[in-house]
Amino acid sequence: MSETITFTIDGVEVQGRPGQTIIQAADEAGVYIPGSAIRRTSSRTGRAGCARCW
Amino acid sequence: MVVENDSERLLAYRRGIIEMLFVEGNHFCMFCEKSGECELQALAYRFGITAPKYPYLFPRREVDASHPDIFIDHNRCILCARCVRASRDLDGKHVFGFVGRGPEKKIAVNAEADLAGTNADAADRAMEICPVGALMRKRVGYAVPIGQRTYDHEPIGSDIEAKRASADT
């Protein structure tokens, strides 16, 4: 699993892995995207509830 | 790919959504035992929301305190579905689900009547993931005093941003 996806968020270059959400990759890189519904449960089903994180 | 996150336009949308979350429920931080640990309150502080520009709806919502060890206060629920997913995916129990649509939408429990009729337990993972004060354990309120709680010390998101700060140095 060495494949990475590179993107830029707020001017910061971030490395993501296939299957990750943008928020998960941003979290790991230290870029905060506000949102509660998508955090702290399971990655498989985490998804936006109120659209605050959009 | 370029992702836009911290822009004025997005911040304005986010402030609007956070304000709507406040006015469509009954969120009285000053006497809520979740104060200082609440993600909704913390987001409002982080984004500088002192008072919402939308009118408060003051909906009539129920409190289900039937269970001996836990309770649901629907006044504070923001319908994030974390408890639904945690109970299903982490606890393997399916205690919570949604019923109703639009302003009538709310968390329901998998029982004939109320929370006391479910197999929910205070030790369930679902009990610790509520971002607000809607799903709470009994008899542990204010164990950590106001002023010494997570978001009393630093804004929400600081833990994530600290990773970048340490990577930069």
Short mmCIF file of C-alpha atoms in Angstrom, two decimals:
data_model
loop_
_atom_site.label_atom_id
_atom_site.label_comp_id
_atom_site.label_asym_id
_atom_site.label_seq_id
_atom_site.Cartn_x
_atom_site.Cartn_y
_atom_site.Cartn_z
CA MET A 1 0.00 0.00 0.00
CA SER A 2 2.59 2.51 -1.04
CA GLU A 3 0.27 4.30 -3.43
CA THR A 4 -0.41 7.88 -2.36
CA ILE A 5 -2.64 10.64 -3.63
CA THR A 6 -1.21 14.12 -3.35
CA PHE A 7 -3.40 17.17 -3.02
CA THR A 8 -3.15 20.69 -1.72
CA ILE A 9 -5.40 22.06 1.01
CA ASP A 10 -5.12 25.67 2.18
CA GLY A 11 -1.71 25.76 0.51
CA VAL A 12 -0.45 22.68 2.38
CA GLU A 13 0.59 19.63 0.38
CA VAL A 14 -1.08 16.52 1.79
CA GLN A 15 -0.49 12.84 1.07
CA GLY A 16 -3.60 10.68 1.14
CA ARG A 17 -4.05 6.95 0.73
CA PRO A 18 -6.62 5.25 -1.49
CA GLY A 19 -9.84 4.74 0.46
CA GLN A 20 -9.28 7.66 2.80
CA THR A 21 -11.63 10.61 2.86
CA ILE A 22 -10.20 14.09 2.34
CA ILE A 23 -10.99 14.84 5.98
CA GLN A 24 -9.06 11.80 7.21
CA ALA A 25 -6.04 12.75 5.12
CA ALA A 26 -6.28 16.38 6.27
CA ASP A 27 -6.53 15.29 9.92
CA GLU A 28 -3.33 13.28 9.60
CA ALA A 29 -1.57 16.20 7.94
CA GLY A 30 -2.69 18.61 10.65
CA VAL A 31 -5.23 20.60 8.64
CA TYR A 32 -8.48 20.98 10.54
CA ILE A 33 -11.76 20.69 8.66
CA PRO A 34 -14.65 21.39 11.07
CA GLY A 35 -17.22 18.65 11.44
CA SER A 36 -18.50 16.30 14.11
CA ALA A 37 -20.57 13.69 12.34
CA ILE A 38 -17.64 12.38 10.33
CA ARG A 39 -15.32 11.82 13.26
CA ARG A 40 -14.80 9.25 15.99
CA THR A 41 -16.93 6.40 14.73
CA SER A 42 -15.82 4.03 12.00
CA SER A 43 -14.12 5.16 8.84
CA ARG A 44 -16.27 2.83 6.79
CA THR A 45 -19.46 4.72 7.42
CA GLY A 46 -18.33 8.17 8.49
CA ARG A 47 -20.11 10.75 6.39
CA ALA A 48 -21.43 14.25 6.55
CA GLY A 49 -24.58 14.90 8.54
CA CYS A 50 -25.15 18.64 8.61
CA ALA A 51 -22.79 19.65 5.79
CA ARG A 52 -20.71 21.82 8.13
CA CYS A 53 -17.57 20.05 6.91
CA TRP A 54 -18.28 20.78 3.23
CA MET B 1 -6.05 18.52 -6.82
CA VAL B 2 -6.57 21.63 -4.76
CA VAL B 3 -8.97 21.61 -1.80
CA GLU B 4 -10.32 24.84 -0.43
CA ASN B 5 -11.05 24.77 3.30
CA ASP B 6 -10.06 27.90 5.17
CA SER B 7 -11.65 30.50 2.87
CA GLU B 8 -13.90 33.42 3.79
CA ARG B 9 -16.75 32.08 1.70
CA LEU B 10 -16.65 28.62 3.29
CA LEU B 11 -16.28 30.10 6.77
CA ALA B 12 -19.43 32.16 6.18
CA TYR B 13 -21.37 29.03 5.15
CA ARG B 14 -20.05 27.14 8.17
CA ARG B 15 -21.00 29.90 10.56
CA GLY B 16 -24.50 29.84 9.10
CA ILE B 17 -24.79 26.08 9.56
CA ILE B 18 -23.49 26.20 13.13
CA GLU B 19 -25.99 28.98 13.90
CA MET B 20 -28.81 26.91 12.45
CA LEU B 21 -27.78 23.96 14.62
CA PHE B 22 -28.14 26.24 17.63
CA VAL B 23 -31.51 27.77 16.80
CA GLU B 24 -33.24 24.55 15.74
CA GLY B 25 -32.59 22.91 19.12
CA ASN B 26 -32.56 24.11 22.71
CA HIS B 27 -28.90 24.64 23.52
CA PHE B 28 -28.43 26.35 26.87
CA CYS B 29 -24.69 26.07 27.44
CA MET B 30 -24.75 27.88 30.78
CA PHE B 31 -26.48 25.01 32.56
CA CYS B 32 -25.53 22.11 30.31
CA GLU B 33 -23.22 19.60 31.96
CA LYS B 34 -21.46 19.05 28.61
CA SER B 35 -20.19 22.64 28.56
CA GLY B 36 -16.46 22.66 27.84
CA GLU B 37 -16.60 19.21 26.27
CA CYS B 38 -19.29 20.06 23.70
CA GLU B 39 -18.21 20.20 20.07
CA LEU B 40 -21.07 22.48 19.07
CA GLN B 41 -20.19 25.01 21.76
CA ALA B 42 -16.50 24.67 20.88
CA LEU B 43 -17.18 25.32 17.20
CA ALA B 44 -19.19 28.41 18.05
CA TYR B 45 -16.29 29.73 20.12
CA ARG B 46 -13.75 28.88 17.45
CA PHE B 47 -15.72 30.66 14.73
CA GLY B 48 -16.62 33.63 16.88
CA ILE B 49 -20.36 33.10 17.04
CA THR B 50 -21.72 35.04 19.99
CA ALA B 51 -25.37 35.17 18.97
CA PRO B 52 -27.13 33.60 15.98
CA LYS B 53 -28.69 35.86 13.35
CA TYR B 54 -31.56 33.44 12.84
CA PRO B 55 -34.60 33.36 15.14
CA TYR B 56 -34.68 30.65 17.82
CA LEU B 57 -37.29 27.99 17.10
CA PHE B 58 -37.63 26.77 20.71
CA PRO B 59 -38.94 23.34 19.69
CA ARG B 60 -40.65 21.12 22.24
CA ARG B 61 -38.37 18.12 22.72
CA GLU B 62 -38.48 15.18 25.10
CA VAL B 63 -36.01 13.86 27.65
CA ASP B 64 -35.80 10.08 28.02
CA ALA B 65 -34.39 9.34 31.48
CA SER B 66 -36.01 5.92 31.78
CA HIS B 67 -32.72 4.00 31.74
CA PRO B 68 -31.00 3.62 35.14
CA ASP B 69 -27.54 4.65 33.89
CA ILE B 70 -27.95 6.83 30.78
CA PHE B 71 -30.34 9.41 29.35
CA ILE B 72 -31.19 11.13 26.08
CA ASP B 73 -31.97 14.83 26.03
CA HIS B 74 -33.44 15.48 22.58
CA ASN B 75 -33.24 19.24 23.20
CA ARG B 76 -29.49 19.04 22.64
CA CYS B 77 -29.37 16.53 19.79
CA ILE B 78 -27.95 17.80 16.48
CA LEU B 79 -28.75 14.59 14.56
CA CYS B 80 -25.12 13.79 13.71
CA ALA B 81 -25.83 10.03 13.80
CA ARG B 82 -22.62 9.19 15.65
CA CYS B 83 -24.54 7.13 18.25
CA VAL B 84 -26.41 5.35 15.47
CA ARG B 85 -23.18 4.31 13.78
CA ALA B 86 -21.25 3.60 16.98
CA SER B 87 -23.97 1.37 18.39
CA ARG B 88 -24.24 -0.50 15.10
CA ASP B 89 -20.58 -0.66 14.02
CA LEU B 90 -18.65 -0.63 17.30
CA ASP B 91 -21.09 -2.10 19.85
CA GLY B 92 -22.95 -4.39 17.45
CA LYS B 93 -26.25 -3.47 19.08
CA HIS B 94 -28.39 -1.20 16.87
CA VAL B 95 -29.78 0.73 19.85
CA PHE B 96 -30.35 3.99 17.97
CA GLY B 97 -31.92 5.02 14.69
CA PHE B 98 -33.67 7.98 13.08
CA VAL B 99 -37.41 8.45 12.74
CA GLY B 100 -39.34 11.30 11.10
CA ARG B 101 -38.29 13.80 8.45
CA GLY B 102 -37.34 17.46 8.35
CA PRO B 103 -38.03 19.26 11.63
CA GLU B 104 -39.70 16.10 12.97
CA LYS B 105 -36.57 13.98 12.52
CA LYS B 106 -35.21 12.60 15.76
CA ILE B 107 -33.23 9.81 17.35
CA ALA B 108 -35.36 6.81 18.28
CA VAL B 109 -34.42 3.78 20.35
CA ASN B 110 -34.80 0.12 19.46
CA ALA B 111 -37.53 -0.68 21.99
CA GLU B 112 -41.29 -0.66 22.41
CA ALA B 113 -41.27 2.51 24.50
CA ASP B 114 -38.05 4.05 25.73
CA LEU B 115 -34.34 3.68 26.48
CA ALA B 116 -35.03 1.43 29.48
CA GLY B 117 -36.38 -1.18 27.08
CA THR B 118 -33.17 -1.41 25.04
CA ASN B 119 -29.97 -3.36 25.69
CA ALA B 120 -27.99 -0.08 25.86
CA ASP B 121 -25.34 0.00 28.56
CA ALA B 122 -23.36 2.84 30.12
CA ALA B 123 -20.16 1.09 28.99
CA ASP B 124 -21.18 1.14 25.30
CA ARG B 125 -18.93 3.03 22.90
CA ALA B 126 -22.05 4.83 21.71
CA MET B 127 -22.31 6.54 25.10
CA GLU B 128 -19.01 8.37 24.78
CA ILE B 129 -19.17 9.70 21.25
CA CYS B 130 -22.05 12.19 21.45
CA PRO B 131 -20.55 15.56 20.40
CA VAL B 132 -23.14 17.46 22.44
CA GLY B 133 -24.99 16.80 25.70
CA ALA B 134 -27.76 14.71 24.15
CA LEU B 135 -26.58 11.24 25.14
CA MET B 136 -25.17 11.25 28.64
CA ARG B 137 -24.24 8.94 31.48
CA LYS B 138 -25.96 9.51 34.81
CA ARG B 139 -24.22 10.34 38.11
CA VAL B 140 -20.95 11.55 36.53
CA GLY B 141 -21.98 15.13 35.67
CA TYR B 142 -19.43 17.80 36.66
CA ALA B 143 -16.85 15.16 37.68
CA VAL B 144 -14.45 17.48 35.83
CA PRO B 145 -15.20 21.06 36.92
CA ILE B 146 -16.17 23.76 34.43
CA GLY B 147 -13.00 25.62 33.48
CA GLN B 148 -10.85 22.47 33.46
CA ARG B 149 -12.39 20.75 30.46
CA THR B 150 -11.01 19.99 27.00
CA TYR B 151 -12.20 23.11 25.17
CA ASP B 152 -11.66 25.36 28.19
CA HIS B 153 -7.95 24.92 27.50
CA GLU B 154 -7.72 25.11 23.71
CA PRO B 155 -10.03 25.59 20.72
CA ILE B 156 -11.52 22.61 18.92
CA GLY B 157 -9.21 21.41 16.15
CA SER B 158 -6.05 22.38 18.05
CA ASP B 159 -5.04 18.76 18.51
CA ILE B 160 -5.17 18.25 14.74
CA GLU B 161 -3.35 21.49 13.95
CA ALA B 162 -0.64 20.63 16.48
CA LYS B 163 0.43 17.77 14.19
CA ARG B 164 1.21 20.26 11.45
CA ALA B 165 3.02 22.62 13.80
CA SER B 166 5.32 19.81 14.91
CA ALA B 167 5.87 18.72 11.31
CA ASP B 168 6.91 22.26 10.32
CA THR B 169 9.64 22.53 12.91
#
